[in-house]
mmCIF file of C-alpha atoms in Angstrom:
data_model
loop_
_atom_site.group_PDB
_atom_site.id
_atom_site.type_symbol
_atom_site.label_atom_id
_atom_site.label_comp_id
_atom_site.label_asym_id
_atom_site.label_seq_id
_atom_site.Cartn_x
_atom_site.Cartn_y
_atom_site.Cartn_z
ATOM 1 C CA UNK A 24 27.744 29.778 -1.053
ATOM 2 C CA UNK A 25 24.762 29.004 -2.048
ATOM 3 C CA UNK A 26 23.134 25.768 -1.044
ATOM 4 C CA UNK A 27 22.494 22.451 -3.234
ATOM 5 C CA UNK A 28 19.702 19.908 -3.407
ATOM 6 C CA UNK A 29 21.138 16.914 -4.974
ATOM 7 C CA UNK A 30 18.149 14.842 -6.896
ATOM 8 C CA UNK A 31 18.652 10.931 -7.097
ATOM 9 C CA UNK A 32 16.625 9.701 -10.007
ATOM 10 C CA UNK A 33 14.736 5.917 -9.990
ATOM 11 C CA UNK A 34 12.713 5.955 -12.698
ATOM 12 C CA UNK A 35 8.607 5.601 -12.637
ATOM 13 C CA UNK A 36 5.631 7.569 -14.262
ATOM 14 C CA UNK A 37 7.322 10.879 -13.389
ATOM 15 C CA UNK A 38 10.518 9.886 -15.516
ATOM 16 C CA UNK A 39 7.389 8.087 -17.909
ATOM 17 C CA UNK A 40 5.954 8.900 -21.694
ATOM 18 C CA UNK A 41 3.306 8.689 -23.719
ATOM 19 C CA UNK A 42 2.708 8.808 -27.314
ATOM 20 C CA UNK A 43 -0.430 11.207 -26.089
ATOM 21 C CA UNK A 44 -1.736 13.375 -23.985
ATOM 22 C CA UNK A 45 -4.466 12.416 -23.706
ATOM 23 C CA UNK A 46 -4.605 8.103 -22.698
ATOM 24 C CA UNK A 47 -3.630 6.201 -19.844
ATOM 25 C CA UNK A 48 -1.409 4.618 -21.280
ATOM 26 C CA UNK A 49 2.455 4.607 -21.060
ATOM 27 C CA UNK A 50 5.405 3.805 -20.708
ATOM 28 C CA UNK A 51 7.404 4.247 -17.128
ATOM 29 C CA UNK A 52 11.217 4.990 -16.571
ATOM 30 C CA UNK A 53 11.713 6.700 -20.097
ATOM 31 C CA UNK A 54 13.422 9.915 -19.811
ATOM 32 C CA UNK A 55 16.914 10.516 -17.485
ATOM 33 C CA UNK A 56 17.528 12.524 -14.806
ATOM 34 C CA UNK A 57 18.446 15.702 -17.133
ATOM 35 C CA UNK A 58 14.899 15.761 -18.939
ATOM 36 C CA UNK A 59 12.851 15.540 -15.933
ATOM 37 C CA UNK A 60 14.884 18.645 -14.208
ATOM 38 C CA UNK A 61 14.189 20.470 -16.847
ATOM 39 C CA UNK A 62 10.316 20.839 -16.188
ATOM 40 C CA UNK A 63 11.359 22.752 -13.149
ATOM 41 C CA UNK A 64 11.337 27.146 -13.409
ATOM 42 C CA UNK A 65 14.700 28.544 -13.163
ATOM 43 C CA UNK A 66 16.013 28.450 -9.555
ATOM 44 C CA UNK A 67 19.743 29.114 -9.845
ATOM 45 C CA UNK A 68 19.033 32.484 -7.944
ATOM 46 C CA UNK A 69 18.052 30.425 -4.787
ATOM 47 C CA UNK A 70 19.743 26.931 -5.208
ATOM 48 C CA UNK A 71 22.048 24.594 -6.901
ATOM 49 C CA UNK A 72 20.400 21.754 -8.256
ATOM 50 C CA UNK A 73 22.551 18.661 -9.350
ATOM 51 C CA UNK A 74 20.935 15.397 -10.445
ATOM 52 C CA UNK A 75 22.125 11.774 -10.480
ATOM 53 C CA UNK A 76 20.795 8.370 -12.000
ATOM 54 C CA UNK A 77 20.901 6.023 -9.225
ATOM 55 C CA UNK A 78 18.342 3.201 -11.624
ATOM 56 C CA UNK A 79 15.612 4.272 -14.044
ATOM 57 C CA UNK A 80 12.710 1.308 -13.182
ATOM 58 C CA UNK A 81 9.515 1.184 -12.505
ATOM 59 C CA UNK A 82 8.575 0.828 -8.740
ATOM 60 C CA UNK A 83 6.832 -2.650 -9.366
ATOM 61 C CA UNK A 84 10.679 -3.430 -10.007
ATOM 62 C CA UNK A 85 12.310 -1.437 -7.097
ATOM 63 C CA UNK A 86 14.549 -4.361 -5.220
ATOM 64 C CA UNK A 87 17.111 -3.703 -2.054
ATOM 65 C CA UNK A 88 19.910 -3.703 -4.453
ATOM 66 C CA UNK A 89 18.760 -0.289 -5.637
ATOM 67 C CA UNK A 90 17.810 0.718 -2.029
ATOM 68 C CA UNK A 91 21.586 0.002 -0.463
ATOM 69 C CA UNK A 92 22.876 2.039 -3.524
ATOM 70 C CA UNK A 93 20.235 5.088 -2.563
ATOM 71 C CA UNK A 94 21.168 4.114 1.127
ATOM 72 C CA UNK A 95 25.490 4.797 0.475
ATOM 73 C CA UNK A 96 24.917 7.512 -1.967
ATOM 74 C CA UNK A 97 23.156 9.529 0.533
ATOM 75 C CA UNK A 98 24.800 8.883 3.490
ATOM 76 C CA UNK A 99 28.620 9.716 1.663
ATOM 77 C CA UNK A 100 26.752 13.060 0.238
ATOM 78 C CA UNK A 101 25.564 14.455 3.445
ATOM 79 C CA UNK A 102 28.653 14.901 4.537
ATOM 80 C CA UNK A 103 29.381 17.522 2.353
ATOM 81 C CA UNK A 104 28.254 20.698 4.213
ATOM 82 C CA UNK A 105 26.960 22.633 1.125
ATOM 83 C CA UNK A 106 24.193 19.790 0.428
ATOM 84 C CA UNK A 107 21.449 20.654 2.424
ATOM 85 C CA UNK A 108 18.878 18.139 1.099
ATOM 86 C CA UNK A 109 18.158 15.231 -0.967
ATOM 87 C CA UNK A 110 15.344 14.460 -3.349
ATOM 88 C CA UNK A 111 14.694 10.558 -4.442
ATOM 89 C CA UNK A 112 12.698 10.430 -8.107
ATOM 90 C CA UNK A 113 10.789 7.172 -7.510
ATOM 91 C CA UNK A 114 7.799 5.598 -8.827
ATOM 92 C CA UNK A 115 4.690 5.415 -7.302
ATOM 93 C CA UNK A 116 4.087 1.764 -6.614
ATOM 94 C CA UNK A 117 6.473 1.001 -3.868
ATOM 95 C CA UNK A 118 7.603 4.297 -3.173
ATOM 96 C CA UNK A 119 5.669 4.189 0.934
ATOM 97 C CA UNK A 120 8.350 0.408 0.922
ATOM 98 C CA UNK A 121 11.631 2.707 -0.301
ATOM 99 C CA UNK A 122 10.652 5.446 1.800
ATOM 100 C CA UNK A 123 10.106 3.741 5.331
ATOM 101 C CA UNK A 124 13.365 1.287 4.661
ATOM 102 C CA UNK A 125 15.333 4.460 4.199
ATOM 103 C CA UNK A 126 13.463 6.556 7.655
ATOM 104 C CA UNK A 127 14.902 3.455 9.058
ATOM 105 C CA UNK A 128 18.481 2.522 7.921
ATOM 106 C CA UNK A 129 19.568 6.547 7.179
ATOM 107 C CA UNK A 130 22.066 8.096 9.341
ATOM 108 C CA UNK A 131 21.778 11.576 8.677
ATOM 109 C CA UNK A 132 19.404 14.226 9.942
ATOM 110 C CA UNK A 133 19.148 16.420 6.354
ATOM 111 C CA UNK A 134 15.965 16.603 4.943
ATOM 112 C CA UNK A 135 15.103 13.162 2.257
ATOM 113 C CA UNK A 136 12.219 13.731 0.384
ATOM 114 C CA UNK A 137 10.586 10.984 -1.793
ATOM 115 C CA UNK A 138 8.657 12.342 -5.200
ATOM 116 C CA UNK A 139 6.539 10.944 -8.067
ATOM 117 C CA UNK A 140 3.944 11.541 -10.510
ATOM 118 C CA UNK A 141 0.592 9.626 -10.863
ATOM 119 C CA UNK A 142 0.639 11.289 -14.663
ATOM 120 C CA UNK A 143 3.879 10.887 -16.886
ATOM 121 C CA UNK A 144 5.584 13.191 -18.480
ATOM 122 C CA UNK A 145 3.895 13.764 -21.726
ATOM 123 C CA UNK A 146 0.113 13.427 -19.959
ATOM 124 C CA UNK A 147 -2.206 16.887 -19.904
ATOM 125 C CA UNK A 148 -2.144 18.099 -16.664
ATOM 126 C CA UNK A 149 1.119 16.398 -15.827
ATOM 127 C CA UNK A 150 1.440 16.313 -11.795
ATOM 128 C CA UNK A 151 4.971 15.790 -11.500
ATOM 129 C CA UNK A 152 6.649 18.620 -12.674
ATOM 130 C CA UNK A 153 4.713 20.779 -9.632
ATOM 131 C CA UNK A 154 5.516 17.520 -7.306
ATOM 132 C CA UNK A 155 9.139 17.529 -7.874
ATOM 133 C CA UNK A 156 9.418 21.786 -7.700
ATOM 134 C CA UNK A 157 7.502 21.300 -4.124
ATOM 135 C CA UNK A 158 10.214 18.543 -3.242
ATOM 136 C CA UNK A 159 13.156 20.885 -3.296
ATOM 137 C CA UNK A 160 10.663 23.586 -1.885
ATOM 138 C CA UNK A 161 10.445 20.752 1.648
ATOM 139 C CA UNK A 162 14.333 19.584 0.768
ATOM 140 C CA UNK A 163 15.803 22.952 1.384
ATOM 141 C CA UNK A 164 13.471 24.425 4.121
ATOM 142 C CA UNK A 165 14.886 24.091 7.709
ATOM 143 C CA UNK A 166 12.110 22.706 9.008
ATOM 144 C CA UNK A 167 12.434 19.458 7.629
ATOM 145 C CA UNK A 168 15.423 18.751 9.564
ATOM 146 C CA UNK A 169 15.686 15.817 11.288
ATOM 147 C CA UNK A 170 11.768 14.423 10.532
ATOM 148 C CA UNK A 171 13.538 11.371 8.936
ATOM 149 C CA UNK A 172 12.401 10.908 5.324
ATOM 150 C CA UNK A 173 9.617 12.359 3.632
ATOM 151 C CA UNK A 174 6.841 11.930 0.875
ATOM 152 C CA UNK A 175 5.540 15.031 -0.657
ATOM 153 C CA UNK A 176 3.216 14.356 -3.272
ATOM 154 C CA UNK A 177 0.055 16.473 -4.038
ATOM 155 C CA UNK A 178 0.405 20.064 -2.018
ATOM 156 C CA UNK A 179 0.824 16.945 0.839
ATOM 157 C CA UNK A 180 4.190 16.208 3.119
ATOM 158 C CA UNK A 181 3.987 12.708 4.539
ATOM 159 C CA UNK A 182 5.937 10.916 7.084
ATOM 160 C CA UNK A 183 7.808 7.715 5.887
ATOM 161 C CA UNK A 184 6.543 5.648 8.469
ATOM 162 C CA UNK A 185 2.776 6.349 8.071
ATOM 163 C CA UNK A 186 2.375 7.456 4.047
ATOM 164 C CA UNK A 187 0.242 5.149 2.087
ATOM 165 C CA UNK A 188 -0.949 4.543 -1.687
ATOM 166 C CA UNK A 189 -4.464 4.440 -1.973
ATOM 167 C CA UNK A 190 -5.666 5.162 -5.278
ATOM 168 C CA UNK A 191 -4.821 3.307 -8.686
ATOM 169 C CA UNK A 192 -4.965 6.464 -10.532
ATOM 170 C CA UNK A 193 -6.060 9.861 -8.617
ATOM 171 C CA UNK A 194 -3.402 12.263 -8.274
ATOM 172 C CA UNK A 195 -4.360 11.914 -4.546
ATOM 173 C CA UNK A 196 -3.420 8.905 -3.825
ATOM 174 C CA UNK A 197 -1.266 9.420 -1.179
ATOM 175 C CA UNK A 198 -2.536 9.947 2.664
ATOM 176 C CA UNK A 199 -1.582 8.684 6.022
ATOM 177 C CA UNK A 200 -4.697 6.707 6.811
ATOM 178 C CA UNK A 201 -3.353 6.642 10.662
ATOM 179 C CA UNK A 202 -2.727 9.568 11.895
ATOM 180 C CA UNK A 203 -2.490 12.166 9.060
ATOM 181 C CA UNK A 204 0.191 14.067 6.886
ATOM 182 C CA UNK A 205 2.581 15.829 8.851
ATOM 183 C CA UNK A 206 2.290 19.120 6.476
ATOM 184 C CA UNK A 207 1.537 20.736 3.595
ATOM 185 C CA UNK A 208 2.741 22.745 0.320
ATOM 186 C CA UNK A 209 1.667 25.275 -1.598
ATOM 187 C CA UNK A 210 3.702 26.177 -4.821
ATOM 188 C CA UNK A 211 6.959 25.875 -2.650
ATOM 189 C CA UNK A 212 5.839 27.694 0.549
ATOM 190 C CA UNK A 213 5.804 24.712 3.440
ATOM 191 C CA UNK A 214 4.137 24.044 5.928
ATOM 192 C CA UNK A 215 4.659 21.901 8.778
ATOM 193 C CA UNK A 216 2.254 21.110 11.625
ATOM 194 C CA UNK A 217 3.181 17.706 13.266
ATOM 195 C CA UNK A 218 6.203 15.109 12.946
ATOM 196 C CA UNK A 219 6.226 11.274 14.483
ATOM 197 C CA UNK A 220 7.549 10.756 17.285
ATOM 198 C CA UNK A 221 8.749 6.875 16.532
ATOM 199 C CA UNK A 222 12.456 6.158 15.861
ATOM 200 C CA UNK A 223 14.182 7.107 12.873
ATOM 201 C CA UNK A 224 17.596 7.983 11.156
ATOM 202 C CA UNK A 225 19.453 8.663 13.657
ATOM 203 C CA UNK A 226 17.619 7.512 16.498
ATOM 204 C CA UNK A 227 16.853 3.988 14.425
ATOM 205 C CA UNK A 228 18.052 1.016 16.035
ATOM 206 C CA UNK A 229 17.537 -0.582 13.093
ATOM 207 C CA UNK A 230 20.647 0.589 10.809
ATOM 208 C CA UNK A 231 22.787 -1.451 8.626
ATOM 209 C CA UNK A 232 26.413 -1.608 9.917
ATOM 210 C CA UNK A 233 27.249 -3.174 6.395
ATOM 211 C CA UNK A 234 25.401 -3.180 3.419
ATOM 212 C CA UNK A 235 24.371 -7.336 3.697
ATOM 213 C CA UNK A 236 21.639 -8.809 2.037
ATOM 214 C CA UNK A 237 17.867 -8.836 3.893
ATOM 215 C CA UNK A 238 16.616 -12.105 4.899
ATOM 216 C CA UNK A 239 13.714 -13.537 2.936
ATOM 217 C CA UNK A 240 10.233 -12.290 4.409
ATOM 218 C CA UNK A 241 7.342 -12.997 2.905
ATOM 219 C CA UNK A 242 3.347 -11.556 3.269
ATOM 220 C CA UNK A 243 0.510 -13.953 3.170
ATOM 221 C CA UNK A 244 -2.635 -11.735 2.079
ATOM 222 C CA UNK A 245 -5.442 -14.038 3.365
ATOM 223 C CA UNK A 246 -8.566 -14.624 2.289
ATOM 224 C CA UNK A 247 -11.919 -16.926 2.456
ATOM 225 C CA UNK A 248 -10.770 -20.724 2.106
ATOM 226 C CA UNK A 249 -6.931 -19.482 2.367
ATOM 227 C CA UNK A 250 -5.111 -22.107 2.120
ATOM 228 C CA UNK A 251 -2.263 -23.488 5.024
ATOM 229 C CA UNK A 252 -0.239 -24.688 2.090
ATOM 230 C CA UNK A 253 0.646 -20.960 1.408
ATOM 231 C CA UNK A 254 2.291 -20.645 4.277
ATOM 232 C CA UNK A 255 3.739 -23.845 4.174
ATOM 233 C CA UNK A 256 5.469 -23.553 0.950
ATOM 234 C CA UNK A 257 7.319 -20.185 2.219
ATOM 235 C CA UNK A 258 8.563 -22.003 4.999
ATOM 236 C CA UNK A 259 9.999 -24.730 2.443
ATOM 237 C CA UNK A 260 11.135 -21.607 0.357
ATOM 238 C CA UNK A 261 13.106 -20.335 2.778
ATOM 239 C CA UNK A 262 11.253 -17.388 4.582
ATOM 240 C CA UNK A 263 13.122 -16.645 7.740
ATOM 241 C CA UNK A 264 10.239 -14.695 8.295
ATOM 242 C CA UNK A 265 6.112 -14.441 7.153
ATOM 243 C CA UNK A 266 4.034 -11.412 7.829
ATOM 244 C CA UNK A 267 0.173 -12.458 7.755
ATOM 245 C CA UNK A 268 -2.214 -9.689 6.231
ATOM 246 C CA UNK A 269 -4.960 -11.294 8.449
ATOM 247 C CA UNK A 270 -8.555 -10.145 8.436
ATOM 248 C CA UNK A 271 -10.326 -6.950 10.484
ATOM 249 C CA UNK A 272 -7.796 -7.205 13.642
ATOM 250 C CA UNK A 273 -5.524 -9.124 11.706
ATOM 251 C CA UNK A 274 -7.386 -12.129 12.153
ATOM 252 C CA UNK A 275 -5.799 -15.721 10.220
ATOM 253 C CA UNK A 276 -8.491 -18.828 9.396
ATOM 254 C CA UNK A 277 -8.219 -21.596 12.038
ATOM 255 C CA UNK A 278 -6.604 -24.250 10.076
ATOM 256 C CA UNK A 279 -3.723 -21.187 9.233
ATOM 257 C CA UNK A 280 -4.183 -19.673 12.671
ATOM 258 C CA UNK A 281 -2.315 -23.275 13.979
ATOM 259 C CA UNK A 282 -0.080 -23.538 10.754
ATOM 260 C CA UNK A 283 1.476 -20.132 12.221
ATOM 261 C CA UNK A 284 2.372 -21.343 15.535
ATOM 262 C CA UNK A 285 3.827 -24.392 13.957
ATOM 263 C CA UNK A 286 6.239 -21.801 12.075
ATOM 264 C CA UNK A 287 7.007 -19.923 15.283
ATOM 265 C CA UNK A 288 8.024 -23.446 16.892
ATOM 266 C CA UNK A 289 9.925 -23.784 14.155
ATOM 267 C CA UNK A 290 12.053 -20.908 14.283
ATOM 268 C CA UNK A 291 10.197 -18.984 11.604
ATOM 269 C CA UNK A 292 8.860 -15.354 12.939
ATOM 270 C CA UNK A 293 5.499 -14.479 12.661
ATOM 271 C CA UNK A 294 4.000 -11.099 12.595
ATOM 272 C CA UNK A 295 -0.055 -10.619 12.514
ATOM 273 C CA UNK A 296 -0.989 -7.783 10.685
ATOM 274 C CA UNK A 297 -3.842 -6.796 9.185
ATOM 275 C CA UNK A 298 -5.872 -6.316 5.755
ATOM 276 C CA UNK A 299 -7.605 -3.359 6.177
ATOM 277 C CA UNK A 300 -5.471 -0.815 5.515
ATOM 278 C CA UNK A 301 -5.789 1.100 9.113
ATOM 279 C CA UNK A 302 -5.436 0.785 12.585
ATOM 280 C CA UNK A 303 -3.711 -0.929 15.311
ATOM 281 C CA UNK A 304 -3.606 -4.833 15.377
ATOM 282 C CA UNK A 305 -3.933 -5.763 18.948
ATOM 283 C CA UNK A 306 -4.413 -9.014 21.075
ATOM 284 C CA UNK A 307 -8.360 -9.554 21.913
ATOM 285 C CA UNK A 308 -9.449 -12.176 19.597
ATOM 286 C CA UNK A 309 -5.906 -14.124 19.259
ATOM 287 C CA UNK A 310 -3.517 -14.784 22.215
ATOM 288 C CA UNK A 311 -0.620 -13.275 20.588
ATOM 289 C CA UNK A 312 1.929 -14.285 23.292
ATOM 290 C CA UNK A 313 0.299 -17.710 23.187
ATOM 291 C CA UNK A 314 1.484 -18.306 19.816
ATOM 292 C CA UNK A 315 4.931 -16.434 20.179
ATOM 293 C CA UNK A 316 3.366 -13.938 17.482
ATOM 294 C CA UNK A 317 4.711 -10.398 16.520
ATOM 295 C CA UNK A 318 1.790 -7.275 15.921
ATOM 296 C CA UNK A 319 3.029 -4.589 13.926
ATOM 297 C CA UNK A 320 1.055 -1.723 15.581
ATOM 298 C CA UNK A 321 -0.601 -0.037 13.226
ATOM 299 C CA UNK A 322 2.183 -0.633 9.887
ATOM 300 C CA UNK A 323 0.125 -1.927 7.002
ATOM 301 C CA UNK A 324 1.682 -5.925 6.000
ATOM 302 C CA UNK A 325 4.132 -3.953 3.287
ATOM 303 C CA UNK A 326 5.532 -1.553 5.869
ATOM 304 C CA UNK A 327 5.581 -4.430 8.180
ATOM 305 C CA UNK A 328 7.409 -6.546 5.980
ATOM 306 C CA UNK A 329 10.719 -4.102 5.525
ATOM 307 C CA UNK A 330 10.883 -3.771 9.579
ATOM 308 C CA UNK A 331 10.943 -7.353 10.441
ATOM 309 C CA UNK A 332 13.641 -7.618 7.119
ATOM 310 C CA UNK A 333 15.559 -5.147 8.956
ATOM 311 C CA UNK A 334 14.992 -6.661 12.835
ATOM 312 C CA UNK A 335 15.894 -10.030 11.598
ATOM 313 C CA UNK A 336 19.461 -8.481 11.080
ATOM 314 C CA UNK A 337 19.626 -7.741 14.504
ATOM 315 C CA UNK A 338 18.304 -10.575 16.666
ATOM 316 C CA UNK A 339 15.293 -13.185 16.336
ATOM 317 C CA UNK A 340 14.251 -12.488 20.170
ATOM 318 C CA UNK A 341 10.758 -12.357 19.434
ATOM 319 C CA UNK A 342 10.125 -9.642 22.195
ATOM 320 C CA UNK A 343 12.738 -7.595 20.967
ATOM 321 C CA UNK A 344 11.244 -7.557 17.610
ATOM 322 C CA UNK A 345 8.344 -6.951 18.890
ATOM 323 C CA UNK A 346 9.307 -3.425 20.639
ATOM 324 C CA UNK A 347 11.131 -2.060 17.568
ATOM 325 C CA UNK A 348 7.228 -2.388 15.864
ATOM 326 C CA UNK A 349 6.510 -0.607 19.368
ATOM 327 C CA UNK A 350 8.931 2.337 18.803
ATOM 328 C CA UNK A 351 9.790 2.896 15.136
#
């Protein structure tokens, strides 16, 4: 028997058209599931290839609605012994969001591999016919096994938890700012070299044990003269929790520094992350456990976001929050 990738399509610039080949602009979440396999070379030899439209959006309008249907789909696939991977057609946007909520709420060891294009379909040079080939290439090799979900995009395999987009328009504009992609892949031949060693699928204490809707989080990005009121009108909005993209080591204005531990006292939970788009957020300039604040280690505010979402489910002890960011 031979074995089967199943494909879950989402939509984005690799499902995207253009009326040429040759501008920037198009249209995303155009063509089906059926078009966009058909840009891949003939591998019926080597593997059964079956694709399914889970939504056909743009990333910019992913929402957890479409991630609990990616999350069940999965997880009642895998347990047919004949899949051996899955491969999740997803726009580029908030494809790192998608990707780390499912490394965390998963329960399967097979290989799930996350795939777009920063060109659509109909561009010259189109990357995400190669992406998408190198996908199934990392979906079907053994060695992906049980390293929770993955982002291959570019010749590059990224881990959910650390892959980042950081280019508007490059077709590199995925890395892992932190500590580095986990492997690489070169027309289909893999390459692995590393894999996290922070919870995930089935090790995640963080799984759904019903599909329920996430509590309301919400990220402050702060800037000069930010303004408490922004903060203050989640609250009244009904965050349940507020992730603060603070400056250099995460670091809030005064006036907003106090407006957080007002939340905290007020039952809201506060996590101080950080701006800059790298490295850990740690407690020398603010007196974290002062305030009753969360740091996310080194998760960018985004990332950040869909752990506390998930936490919130699970208790709002502050230091138990606190050591899932510690060990997932």
């Amino acid at each position: 028997m031979k074995a089967k990738v199943m494909v879950l399509a989402t939509g984005g610039t690799i499902a995207g058209g253009s009326e040429s080949q040759i501008s920037g602009a198009y249209t995303s979440a155009t063509m089906g599931i059926d078009r966009i396999l058909e840009a891949l070379p003939p591998l019926h030899h080597v593997v059964d290839i079956e694709g399914e439209q889970i939504a056909n959006v743009g990333s910019q309008d992913m929402d957890w609605g479409i991630w609990f249907k990616l999350l069940e789909r999965i997880e009642t696939l895998a347990q047919q012994e004949a899949i051996k991977g899955f491969v999740i057609t997803h726009g580029t946007d908030s494809m790192e969001e998608s990707a780390y909520f499912l490394h965390l709420t998963l329960k399967t060891s097979k290989p799930v591999v996350l795939v777009g294009a920063m060109r659509n379909g109909s561009s010259m040079s189109a990357d995400g016919p190669l992406n998408l080939y190198n996908a199934v290439a990392v979906a079907l090799n053994k060695e992906s096994v049980g390293k929770g979900v993955l982002v291959v995009m570019d010749d590059e395999i990224h881990c959910a938890r650390e892959v980042v987009k950081t280019h508007t328009s490059s077709v590199h504009a995925f890395c892992s700012p932190n500590c580095g992609k986990i492997g690489s892949i070169y027309y289909g031949k893999v390459h692995f070299y590393m894999q996290s060693l922070r919870k995930h699928t089935l090790q995640s204490d963080l799984g759904l044990e019903k599909i329920q809707e996430l509590p309301k989080v919400v990220v402050i990005y702060t800037h000069v003269d930010c303004k408490v009121s922004l903060l203050e009108n989640a609250i009244i909005n009904g965050a349940k929790g507020i992730v603060v993209a603070g400056m250099g080591n995460g670091n809030p204005g005064s006036a907003l520094l106090n407006a957080m531990g007002k939340a905290v006292k007020e039952g809201v939970v506060v996590v101080r992350a950080s701006r800059t788009g790298g490295g850990l957020v740690s407690s020398t300039e603010v007196d974290d456990a002062k305030y009753g604040f969360i740091t996310p280690d080194n998760l960018n505010p985004q990332k950040a976001r869909v752990l506390l979402q998930l936490a919130l489910l699970k208790t709002k002890d502050v230091a138990k929050i606190q050591e899932f960011f510690h060990t997932h």
